[in-house]
Short mmCIF file of C-alpha atoms in Angstrom, two decimals:
data_model
loop_
_atom_site.label_atom_id
_atom_site.label_comp_id
_atom_site.label_asym_id
_atom_site.label_seq_id
_atom_site.Cartn_x
_atom_site.Cartn_y
_atom_site.Cartn_z
CA MET I 39 53.83 151.85 89.31
CA ALA I 40 55.06 153.01 85.90
CA ASP I 41 56.04 156.53 84.98
CA THR I 42 52.95 158.39 83.78
CA THR I 43 54.55 161.66 82.70
CA PRO I 44 54.40 162.48 79.00
CA ARG I 45 57.18 161.02 76.86
CA ALA I 46 59.17 163.21 74.50
CA THR I 47 56.71 166.07 74.66
CA SER I 48 57.96 168.43 77.37
CA ASN I 49 60.45 170.08 75.01
CA ARG I 50 57.63 171.24 72.73
CA SER I 51 54.80 171.77 75.18
CA THR I 52 53.01 175.12 75.00
CA THR I 53 50.36 174.34 77.61
CA PRO I 54 49.93 177.35 79.95
CA GLY I 55 51.01 176.66 83.51
CA SER I 56 49.80 179.69 85.41
CA SER I 57 47.36 179.35 88.30
CA THR I 58 45.04 181.73 86.46
CA PHE I 59 44.84 179.40 83.46
CA LYS I 60 44.47 176.32 85.67
CA ASP I 61 41.54 177.89 87.50
CA HIS I 62 39.97 178.93 84.22
CA ILE I 63 40.22 175.56 82.45
CA ALA I 64 38.92 173.72 85.51
CA SER I 65 35.72 175.81 85.71
CA GLN I 66 32.33 175.98 83.97
CA TRP I 67 31.91 172.40 82.90
CA ALA I 68 28.43 170.91 82.70
CA ASP I 69 27.63 167.96 84.92
CA ARG I 70 27.73 164.63 83.12
CA GLU I 71 24.96 162.13 83.51
CA ARG I 72 26.62 158.74 83.44
CA PRO I 73 24.19 156.03 84.55
CA LEU I 74 25.77 152.76 85.53
CA PRO I 75 25.69 150.21 82.70
CA GLU I 76 24.14 146.78 82.87
CA PRO I 77 26.73 143.97 83.01
CA ARG I 78 27.98 143.15 79.55
CA GLU I 79 27.23 139.72 78.15
CA GLN I 80 30.71 138.33 78.63
CA ALA I 81 30.94 139.28 82.31
CA ALA I 82 29.37 136.03 83.51
CA PHE I 83 31.59 133.98 81.19
CA ALA I 84 34.71 135.78 82.43
CA ALA I 85 33.70 135.08 86.03
CA ALA I 86 33.39 131.37 85.24
CA ARG I 87 36.86 131.41 83.68
CA ARG I 88 38.33 133.06 86.78
CA ALA I 89 36.68 130.41 88.92
CA ARG I 90 38.43 127.70 86.93
CA VAL I 91 41.79 129.45 87.35
CA SER I 92 41.08 129.73 91.07
CA GLU I 93 40.54 125.97 91.30
CA LEU I 94 43.85 125.33 89.54
CA HIS I 95 45.88 127.60 91.82
CA PRO I 96 44.34 127.65 95.30
CA GLY I 97 45.95 129.89 97.87
CA ARG I 98 48.11 131.75 95.33
CA THR I 99 47.78 135.42 94.47
CA ILE I 100 47.49 135.80 90.69
CA VAL I 101 48.45 138.99 88.86
CA VAL I 102 47.29 139.47 85.26
CA PRO I 103 48.33 142.79 83.70
CA ALA I 104 46.67 144.26 80.63
CA GLY I 105 50.01 145.67 79.49
CA GLN I 106 51.21 149.04 78.28
CA ALA I 107 51.01 150.74 74.93
CA LYS I 108 53.91 149.83 72.67
CA VAL I 109 55.97 152.55 71.03
CA ARG I 110 55.82 152.70 67.25
CA SER I 111 58.12 155.68 66.81
CA ASN I 112 59.27 158.31 69.32
CA ASP I 113 56.06 159.42 71.10
CA CYS I 114 53.68 157.59 68.73
CA ASP I 115 52.25 154.29 69.98
CA TYR I 116 50.70 151.37 68.23
CA PRO I 117 46.96 151.05 68.92
CA PHE I 118 46.66 149.50 72.36
CA ARG I 119 45.56 145.90 72.62
CA PRO I 120 45.53 144.28 76.06
CA HIS I 121 47.11 140.92 76.67
CA SER I 122 44.74 138.19 75.53
CA THR I 123 44.75 136.52 78.94
CA PHE I 124 43.63 139.78 80.55
CA ALA I 125 40.77 140.09 78.05
CA HIS I 126 39.79 136.47 78.62
CA LEU I 127 39.60 136.77 82.40
CA THR I 128 37.97 140.21 82.59
CA GLY I 129 35.72 140.40 79.53
CA TRP I 130 37.09 143.85 78.76
CA GLY I 131 37.51 144.50 75.04
CA THR I 132 38.61 147.46 72.95
CA ASP I 133 37.61 149.85 75.75
CA THR I 134 40.25 148.44 78.11
CA VAL I 135 42.20 151.14 79.96
CA VAL I 136 45.94 150.97 79.30
CA GLY I 137 48.02 149.69 82.21
CA SER I 138 45.19 147.95 84.07
CA VAL I 139 45.93 144.98 86.33
CA LEU I 140 43.67 142.13 87.45
CA VAL I 141 44.57 140.73 90.86
CA MET I 142 43.06 137.51 92.18
CA THR I 143 43.60 137.26 95.94
CA PRO I 144 42.97 134.00 97.84
CA ASN I 145 40.16 134.24 100.37
CA GLY I 146 40.26 130.76 101.91
CA SER I 147 37.62 129.21 99.66
CA GLY I 148 38.67 130.66 96.33
CA HIS I 149 39.77 134.07 95.15
CA ASP I 150 38.53 137.64 95.27
CA ALA I 151 39.14 139.45 91.98
CA THR I 152 39.90 143.16 91.84
CA LEU I 153 40.54 145.20 88.74
CA TYR I 154 43.01 148.06 89.21
CA PHE I 155 42.96 150.78 86.56
CA ARG I 156 43.50 154.48 86.13
CA ALA I 157 40.03 155.94 86.54
CA THR I 158 38.81 159.12 84.93
CA ALA I 159 40.46 162.30 86.21
CA GLY I 160 38.49 165.29 87.45
CA ARG I 161 38.39 168.52 85.46
CA ASP I 162 40.43 170.10 88.25
CA SER I 163 43.34 167.79 87.39
CA GLU I 164 46.16 168.92 85.13
CA GLU I 165 46.10 165.43 83.62
CA PHE I 166 42.71 166.31 82.16
CA TYR I 167 44.18 168.72 79.63
CA ALA I 168 47.98 168.55 79.90
CA ASN I 169 48.89 164.87 79.58
CA PRO I 170 48.94 163.82 75.92
CA GLU I 171 49.22 160.15 76.79
CA ILE I 172 46.24 159.72 79.09
CA GLY I 173 44.51 163.10 79.37
CA GLU I 174 40.86 163.35 78.35
CA PHE I 175 41.47 166.28 75.99
CA TRP I 176 43.95 164.10 74.10
CA VAL I 177 42.64 160.54 74.12
CA GLY I 178 39.08 160.81 75.39
CA PRO I 179 37.45 160.13 78.76
CA ARG I 180 38.07 157.04 80.83
CA PRO I 181 35.33 155.28 82.79
CA SER I 182 34.84 155.60 86.52
CA LEU I 183 35.50 152.82 89.01
CA ASP I 184 31.78 152.35 89.57
CA GLU I 185 31.04 152.17 85.87
CA VAL I 186 33.59 149.45 85.23
CA ALA I 187 32.52 147.53 88.33
CA ALA I 188 28.94 147.45 87.06
CA ASP I 189 29.99 146.74 83.47
CA LEU I 190 32.31 143.80 84.18
CA GLY I 191 30.89 142.52 87.47
CA LEU I 192 34.25 143.03 89.16
CA ALA I 193 35.46 144.89 92.21
CA THR I 194 37.53 147.87 91.08
CA ALA I 195 40.18 150.10 92.61
CA ASP I 196 42.36 152.94 91.40
CA LEU I 197 45.66 151.84 89.89
CA GLY I 198 47.49 153.95 92.46
CA ALA I 199 46.36 151.47 95.13
CA PHE I 200 48.14 148.63 93.38
CA ALA I 201 51.53 149.72 94.77
CA ALA I 202 50.38 148.81 98.27
CA VAL I 203 49.16 145.44 97.00
CA ALA I 204 52.53 144.83 95.35
CA ASP I 205 54.32 145.66 98.59
CA GLY I 206 52.36 142.92 100.35
CA LEU I 207 53.10 140.16 97.87
CA ASP I 208 55.45 137.30 98.61
CA ALA I 209 57.27 134.77 96.45
CA SER I 210 54.14 132.66 96.07
CA VAL I 211 52.58 135.20 93.72
CA LEU I 212 51.89 134.07 90.15
CA VAL I 213 52.30 136.61 87.35
CA VAL I 214 51.55 136.57 83.64
CA ARG I 215 55.09 137.67 82.98
CA ASP I 216 54.95 138.63 79.32
CA ALA I 217 51.93 140.92 79.65
CA ASP I 218 53.75 143.91 81.16
CA THR I 219 57.51 143.51 81.32
CA GLU I 220 58.07 146.68 83.35
CA LEU I 221 55.54 145.72 86.00
CA THR I 222 57.01 142.21 86.12
CA ARG I 223 60.49 143.68 86.54
CA VAL I 224 59.35 145.81 89.47
CA LEU I 225 57.65 142.85 91.15
CA ASP I 226 60.75 140.71 90.63
CA GLU I 227 62.92 143.36 92.22
CA ARG I 228 60.66 143.53 95.24
CA LEU I 229 60.59 139.76 95.54
CA GLY I 230 64.31 139.27 94.89
CA THR I 231 63.93 137.54 91.52
CA ALA I 232 64.62 138.66 87.95
CA VAL I 233 62.76 138.16 84.70
CA GLY I 234 64.26 135.19 82.90
CA GLY I 235 67.69 135.82 84.42
CA ALA I 236 70.07 133.79 86.51
CA ALA I 237 68.78 135.47 89.66
CA ALA I 238 65.28 134.21 89.13
CA THR I 239 64.33 131.42 91.48
CA ASP I 240 63.58 128.16 89.73
CA GLY I 241 60.34 127.93 91.67
CA ALA I 242 59.09 131.38 90.65
CA ALA I 243 59.88 130.86 86.99
CA ALA I 244 58.36 127.40 86.96
CA THR I 245 55.13 128.39 88.64
CA ASP I 246 54.68 131.42 86.39
CA ASP I 247 55.20 129.14 83.40
CA VAL I 248 52.62 126.75 84.80
CA LEU I 249 50.17 129.63 85.16
CA SER I 250 50.69 130.67 81.54
CA ARG I 251 50.30 127.06 80.47
CA ASP I 252 47.07 126.68 82.40
CA LEU I 253 45.69 129.94 81.04
CA SER I 254 46.43 128.78 77.50
CA GLU I 255 44.84 125.40 78.08
CA LEU I 256 41.79 127.09 79.59
CA ARG I 257 41.13 128.53 76.12
CA LEU I 258 41.32 125.22 74.25
CA VAL I 259 37.58 124.71 74.65
CA LYS I 260 35.46 127.75 73.84
CA ASP I 261 32.34 128.73 75.76
CA ALA I 262 29.10 129.84 74.11
CA TYR I 263 30.06 133.52 74.12
CA GLU I 264 33.39 132.82 72.44
CA VAL I 265 31.77 130.73 69.72
CA ALA I 266 29.25 133.49 69.03
CA GLU I 267 32.04 136.06 68.74
CA LEU I 268 33.97 133.83 66.35
CA ARG I 269 30.86 133.53 64.20
CA ARG I 270 30.65 137.33 64.10
CA ALA I 271 34.31 137.53 63.10
CA VAL I 272 33.80 135.02 60.29
CA GLU I 273 30.77 136.91 58.98
CA ALA I 274 32.67 140.20 58.93
CA THR I 275 35.53 138.43 57.16
CA ARG I 276 33.11 137.19 54.50
CA SER I 277 32.13 140.81 53.87
CA GLY I 278 35.79 141.73 53.58
CA PHE I 279 36.33 139.14 50.85
CA ASP I 280 33.24 140.43 49.04
CA ASP I 281 34.72 143.93 49.16
CA VAL I 282 38.00 142.73 47.69
CA ILE I 283 36.33 140.99 44.75
CA ALA I 284 34.20 144.06 44.10
CA ASP I 285 37.44 146.08 43.96
CA PHE I 286 39.20 143.86 41.42
CA ASP I 287 39.24 146.57 38.73
CA ALA I 288 41.14 148.92 41.05
CA VAL I 289 43.36 146.04 42.17
CA LEU I 290 44.37 145.23 38.60
CA ALA I 291 44.90 148.87 37.68
CA HIS I 292 47.38 149.66 40.46
CA PRO I 293 51.09 148.75 40.23
CA ARG I 294 50.88 147.53 43.82
CA GLY I 295 47.52 145.84 43.54
CA GLU I 296 48.25 143.59 46.50
CA ARG I 297 48.22 146.72 48.65
CA ILE I 298 44.77 147.62 47.31
CA VAL I 299 43.55 144.17 48.37
CA GLU I 300 45.06 144.66 51.81
CA GLY I 301 43.60 148.15 52.21
CA THR I 302 40.15 147.12 51.03
CA PHE I 303 40.00 144.24 53.48
CA ASN I 304 41.42 146.30 56.33
CA ARG I 305 38.76 148.95 55.76
CA ARG I 306 36.07 146.33 56.39
CA ALA I 307 37.94 145.09 59.47
CA ARG I 308 37.91 148.59 60.96
CA ALA I 309 34.29 149.21 59.97
CA ASP I 310 32.82 145.95 61.27
CA GLY I 311 35.35 145.06 63.96
CA ASN I 312 38.36 146.32 65.84
CA THR I 313 40.97 145.68 63.15
CA VAL I 314 42.52 142.73 61.37
CA GLY I 315 43.43 139.78 63.55
CA TYR I 316 46.86 139.56 61.91
CA ASP I 317 48.68 141.12 58.98
CA THR I 318 46.73 140.41 55.83
CA ILE I 319 48.42 138.21 53.25
CA ALA I 320 47.55 139.35 49.71
CA ALA I 321 49.80 137.16 47.59
CA SER I 322 49.34 137.21 43.83
CA GLY I 323 51.09 134.97 41.33
CA HIS I 324 54.30 133.40 42.62
CA HIS I 325 54.03 135.43 45.86
CA ALA I 326 51.38 132.89 46.89
CA CYS I 327 54.22 130.40 47.34
CA ILE I 328 55.68 132.56 50.14
CA LEU I 329 53.72 131.42 53.17
CA HIS I 330 53.77 134.65 55.15
CA TRP I 331 53.86 137.18 52.33
CA THR I 332 52.75 140.37 54.10
CA ARG I 333 54.84 142.87 52.16
CA ASN I 334 51.97 142.99 49.68
CA ASP I 335 53.77 145.28 47.27
CA GLY I 336 53.29 143.30 44.08
CA ALA I 337 51.09 143.79 41.04
CA VAL I 338 48.03 141.62 40.45
CA GLN I 339 47.97 140.44 36.85
CA PRO I 340 45.19 138.94 34.72
CA GLY I 341 45.54 135.17 34.84
CA ASP I 342 47.05 135.19 38.34
CA LEU I 343 45.76 133.33 41.31
CA ILE I 344 45.69 135.56 44.36
CA LEU I 345 45.93 133.92 47.76
CA ILE I 346 44.25 136.06 50.43
CA ASP I 347 44.74 135.02 54.06
CA ALA I 348 42.81 137.47 56.21
CA GLY I 349 40.60 137.73 59.25
CA VAL I 350 38.58 140.37 61.05
CA GLU I 351 39.15 140.79 64.79
CA VAL I 352 35.92 141.95 66.44
CA ASP I 353 35.79 144.33 69.41
CA SER I 354 36.06 141.45 71.91
CA PHE I 355 39.36 140.51 70.19
CA TYR I 356 38.16 137.17 68.79
CA THR I 357 39.42 136.75 65.26
CA ALA I 358 38.61 134.76 62.16
CA ASP I 359 41.38 133.25 60.03
CA ILE I 360 40.27 132.49 56.48
CA THR I 361 42.19 131.82 53.27
CA ARG I 362 40.72 131.81 49.81
CA THR I 363 42.64 131.50 46.56
CA LEU I 364 40.90 133.34 43.74
CA PRO I 365 41.43 133.45 39.97
CA VAL I 366 41.79 137.13 39.24
CA SER I 367 40.30 136.80 35.74
CA GLY I 368 37.27 134.98 37.11
CA THR I 369 38.02 131.42 35.99
CA PHE I 370 40.69 128.87 36.81
CA THR I 371 43.00 127.55 34.15
CA ASP I 372 43.12 123.77 33.82
CA VAL I 373 46.36 123.51 35.81
CA GLN I 374 45.18 125.97 38.46
CA ARG I 375 41.96 124.00 38.87
CA THR I 376 43.89 120.75 39.16
CA VAL I 377 45.98 122.12 42.01
CA TYR I 378 42.99 123.79 43.65
CA GLU I 379 40.89 120.61 43.58
CA ALA I 380 43.72 118.64 45.18
CA VAL I 381 43.94 121.12 48.05
CA LEU I 382 40.17 121.11 48.43
CA GLU I 383 40.18 117.31 48.58
CA ALA I 384 42.77 117.44 51.35
CA ALA I 385 40.73 120.02 53.28
CA ASP I 386 37.51 118.04 52.93
CA ALA I 387 39.20 114.80 53.99
CA ALA I 388 40.60 116.45 57.10
CA PHE I 389 37.23 118.01 57.97
CA ALA I 390 35.45 114.65 57.54
CA ILE I 391 37.34 113.03 60.43
CA VAL I 392 36.86 115.85 62.96
CA LYS I 393 34.86 114.76 65.98
CA PRO I 394 35.42 114.45 69.73
CA GLY I 395 37.84 111.67 70.61
CA ILE I 396 40.31 111.87 67.73
CA THR I 397 43.73 113.33 68.34
CA PHE I 398 44.48 116.77 66.96
CA ARG I 399 47.45 115.50 64.93
CA GLU I 400 45.15 113.15 62.96
CA VAL I 401 43.70 116.18 61.17
CA HIS I 402 47.09 117.04 59.71
CA ALA I 403 47.94 113.41 58.96
CA THR I 404 44.72 112.97 56.99
CA ALA I 405 45.35 116.05 54.88
CA MET I 406 48.91 114.92 54.22
CA GLU I 407 47.73 111.55 52.89
CA VAL I 408 45.87 113.39 50.15
CA ILE I 409 48.77 115.76 49.42
CA ALA I 410 51.18 112.83 49.17
CA ARG I 411 48.84 110.86 46.92
CA LYS I 412 48.19 113.77 44.57
CA THR I 413 51.83 114.81 44.19
CA ALA I 414 52.78 111.16 43.63
CA GLU I 415 50.11 110.77 40.95
CA TRP I 416 51.51 113.82 39.18
CA GLY I 417 55.00 112.31 39.23
CA PHE I 418 56.55 114.92 41.50
CA LEU I 419 57.88 112.54 44.16
CA PRO I 420 60.93 110.24 44.06
CA GLY I 421 58.76 107.28 44.97
CA THR I 422 55.21 106.31 45.91
CA ALA I 423 52.85 108.17 48.22
CA GLU I 424 53.27 105.39 50.78
CA GLU I 425 57.03 105.77 50.68
CA SER I 426 56.76 109.54 50.98
CA LEU I 427 54.53 109.27 54.05
CA GLN I 428 57.25 107.41 55.95
CA PRO I 429 58.52 109.67 58.77
CA ASP I 430 62.07 109.80 57.41
CA ASN I 431 61.00 110.72 53.86
CA GLN I 432 58.13 113.22 53.69
CA PHE I 433 58.99 114.21 50.12
CA HIS I 434 55.52 115.73 49.61
CA ARG I 435 56.20 118.24 52.38
CA ARG I 436 58.45 120.10 49.91
CA TYR I 437 55.20 121.49 48.55
CA MET I 438 53.50 122.10 51.93
CA VAL I 439 55.92 122.70 54.78
CA HIS I 440 53.37 124.14 57.24
CA GLY I 441 50.92 122.38 59.51
CA THR I 442 47.27 121.87 58.64
CA SER I 443 45.63 123.24 61.77
CA HIS I 444 46.00 125.54 64.73
CA HIS I 445 43.63 126.61 67.48
CA LEU I 446 41.81 129.89 67.00
CA GLY I 447 40.27 132.41 69.39
CA LEU I 448 41.55 135.57 71.06
CA ASP I 449 44.83 134.98 69.24
CA VAL I 450 45.00 133.84 65.66
CA HIS I 451 47.34 131.11 66.91
CA ASP I 452 45.49 130.55 70.15
CA CYS I 453 46.53 128.53 73.20
CA ALA I 454 50.19 128.81 72.21
CA LYS I 455 51.57 127.89 75.63
CA ALA I 456 49.53 124.74 76.07
CA ARG I 457 51.46 121.53 76.57
CA ARG I 458 52.18 119.40 73.51
CA GLU I 459 50.14 116.58 75.00
CA MET I 460 47.19 118.97 75.23
CA TYR I 461 47.69 120.52 71.80
CA ILE I 462 49.22 118.59 68.90
CA ASP I 463 48.91 115.28 70.75
CA GLY I 464 45.71 116.27 72.56
CA VAL I 465 42.30 114.69 72.27
CA VAL I 466 39.80 116.78 70.33
CA GLN I 467 36.84 117.95 72.43
CA ALA I 468 33.49 119.55 71.66
CA GLY I 469 33.83 123.33 71.80
CA MET I 470 37.30 123.48 70.29
CA VAL I 471 37.74 125.86 67.36
CA PHE I 472 40.63 125.42 64.97
CA THR I 473 41.61 125.95 61.37
CA ILE I 474 41.93 123.43 58.57
CA GLU I 475 44.27 124.89 55.96
CA PRO I 476 46.11 122.58 53.60
CA GLY I 477 47.94 124.04 50.64
CA LEU I 478 50.21 123.32 47.71
CA TYR I 479 53.01 125.70 46.79
CA PHE I 480 55.14 125.19 43.71
CA GLN I 481 57.98 127.69 43.75
CA GLN I 482 58.71 129.46 40.48
CA ASP I 483 62.19 127.92 40.26
CA ASP I 484 61.33 124.40 41.46
CA LEU I 485 62.70 121.96 38.89
CA THR I 486 60.91 118.98 40.47
CA VAL I 487 57.62 120.08 38.92
CA PRO I 488 56.62 120.80 35.30
CA GLU I 489 56.93 124.39 34.16
CA GLU I 490 53.18 124.93 34.01
CA PHE I 491 52.91 124.27 37.75
CA ARG I 492 55.69 126.62 38.78
CA GLY I 493 54.59 129.78 40.55
CA ILE I 494 51.20 128.37 41.54
CA GLY I 495 50.31 128.57 45.22
CA VAL I 496 46.93 127.50 46.62
CA ARG I 497 45.65 127.42 50.18
CA ILE I 498 42.09 126.90 51.41
CA GLU I 499 41.55 127.70 55.06
CA ASP I 500 38.38 127.35 57.10
CA ASP I 501 37.49 127.79 60.77
CA VAL I 502 35.99 124.68 62.33
CA LEU I 503 33.92 124.21 65.50
CA VAL I 504 33.94 120.76 67.06
CA THR I 505 30.40 119.70 68.00
CA GLU I 506 29.20 116.85 70.23
CA ASP I 507 29.09 114.40 67.33
CA GLY I 508 31.21 115.95 64.59
CA ALA I 509 32.16 119.39 63.38
CA GLU I 510 30.71 122.55 61.85
CA ASN I 511 32.58 124.58 59.26
CA LEU I 512 31.98 128.11 60.52
CA SER I 513 33.20 129.58 57.23
CA VAL I 514 31.39 127.28 54.84
CA GLY I 515 29.34 130.27 53.67
CA ILE I 516 32.47 131.73 52.05
CA PRO I 517 32.63 130.02 48.63
CA ARG I 518 35.30 127.35 48.46
CA THR I 519 34.71 124.93 45.55
CA PRO I 520 36.06 125.98 42.13
CA SER I 521 32.60 126.51 40.65
CA GLU I 522 31.43 128.40 43.74
CA VAL I 523 34.47 130.65 43.61
CA GLU I 524 34.01 131.40 39.92
CA GLY I 525 30.32 132.18 40.47
CA TRP I 526 31.22 134.39 43.45
CA ILE I 527 33.58 136.47 41.35
CA ALA I 528 31.07 136.68 38.50
CA ARG I 529 28.26 138.05 40.66
CA THR I 530 30.34 140.13 43.12
CA GLY I 531 33.06 141.54 40.92
CA ARG I 532 32.99 143.60 37.76
#
């Protein structure tokens, strides 16, 4: 449905267009042997997820686009990553074909699922050699319809056939609207609605929102495949932290040492996974007090603490999200250790209460009790910890303005469109995976704290799996106590 001609390339194309050349380039190619693959492991899990969506929306056609490549500059795109909902419901990972669309059509007792995508082009097609966006000479071969059908356990059809499907849709169709804005716009035009505009029918907008909500809530509890992939992501992330510590000499020697940290970790993410799950935070010294410091252009000095918030995204798109705060010189100063131990106490207290049946917000509240008590003991608050914990006061939040936990999975902040009563106010269930990440951040110009505390920022973040009777810290193998961290640097670094 979208324009597939090359962007911004026709004015510099030198590809021959004569019939003689076309005949020549289409000839004398060896036959390819491409046996059909066995279904990939996640295919059965994806089918079960689609079945749950089908139960939630009987009789409604559901359209889930993978999305299009996003332009970085002129005719250069960012690496393509399909919409997380598409990956969740198909099981397709980094090999997803750009522009694909999953359509779930009601069949009376459930839904039939068909995956529409642009299949591989024949060698007699000009696309094969002349289209720099999708041609095989330029970006590599695409799979056939039969190969993907066998691989994902889904019926498949060429993307060109989707136009006829779109023509037959009515206003009852449900669309993941933010996955492919151009496709959504075209569907809205055909159905007489408009994306987010005044012309959109209240019913269409509401039901699409409900679909997105349900698809987010479907991911609150992870299945066995998802948990295994998150374990893989955590293990790769552990290796990335090892690499960074081993590179400390180069980090210290470079005027933008934070960039060396970022590059070293990102190298591991590309080697052992797809990429990083989010922009790496490599925040040394007072930069650690800036919660989303991703500029990473600062020096790393002896005596600094460096806060590294990083996670590897594996090829299925599941990502870890780990933070460790490391003493660059190998040992904590007394004040650094004091702050670090307070944060660790908050993290451990929050972890200790995690089990099915609590509410998600209790995790944050428990961590905040420790943060309030510690900052009160140090004399930083205009009152007692109990007074600070009152809803209208919250003085301790000056030093930790963020939340303690968020769900984790295909997105680093997973399940973002779930209802509040299912998320922050929701009941914790076995199979949920979320972070626990308290911190303390004393800005370099904060006059409410003694000078020796200013410029110190500490966060400890772990990824937690809720079990039937408690919780498992998936990242416990990444050193986290002060003595463990110091020993880690001693044996891994210089």
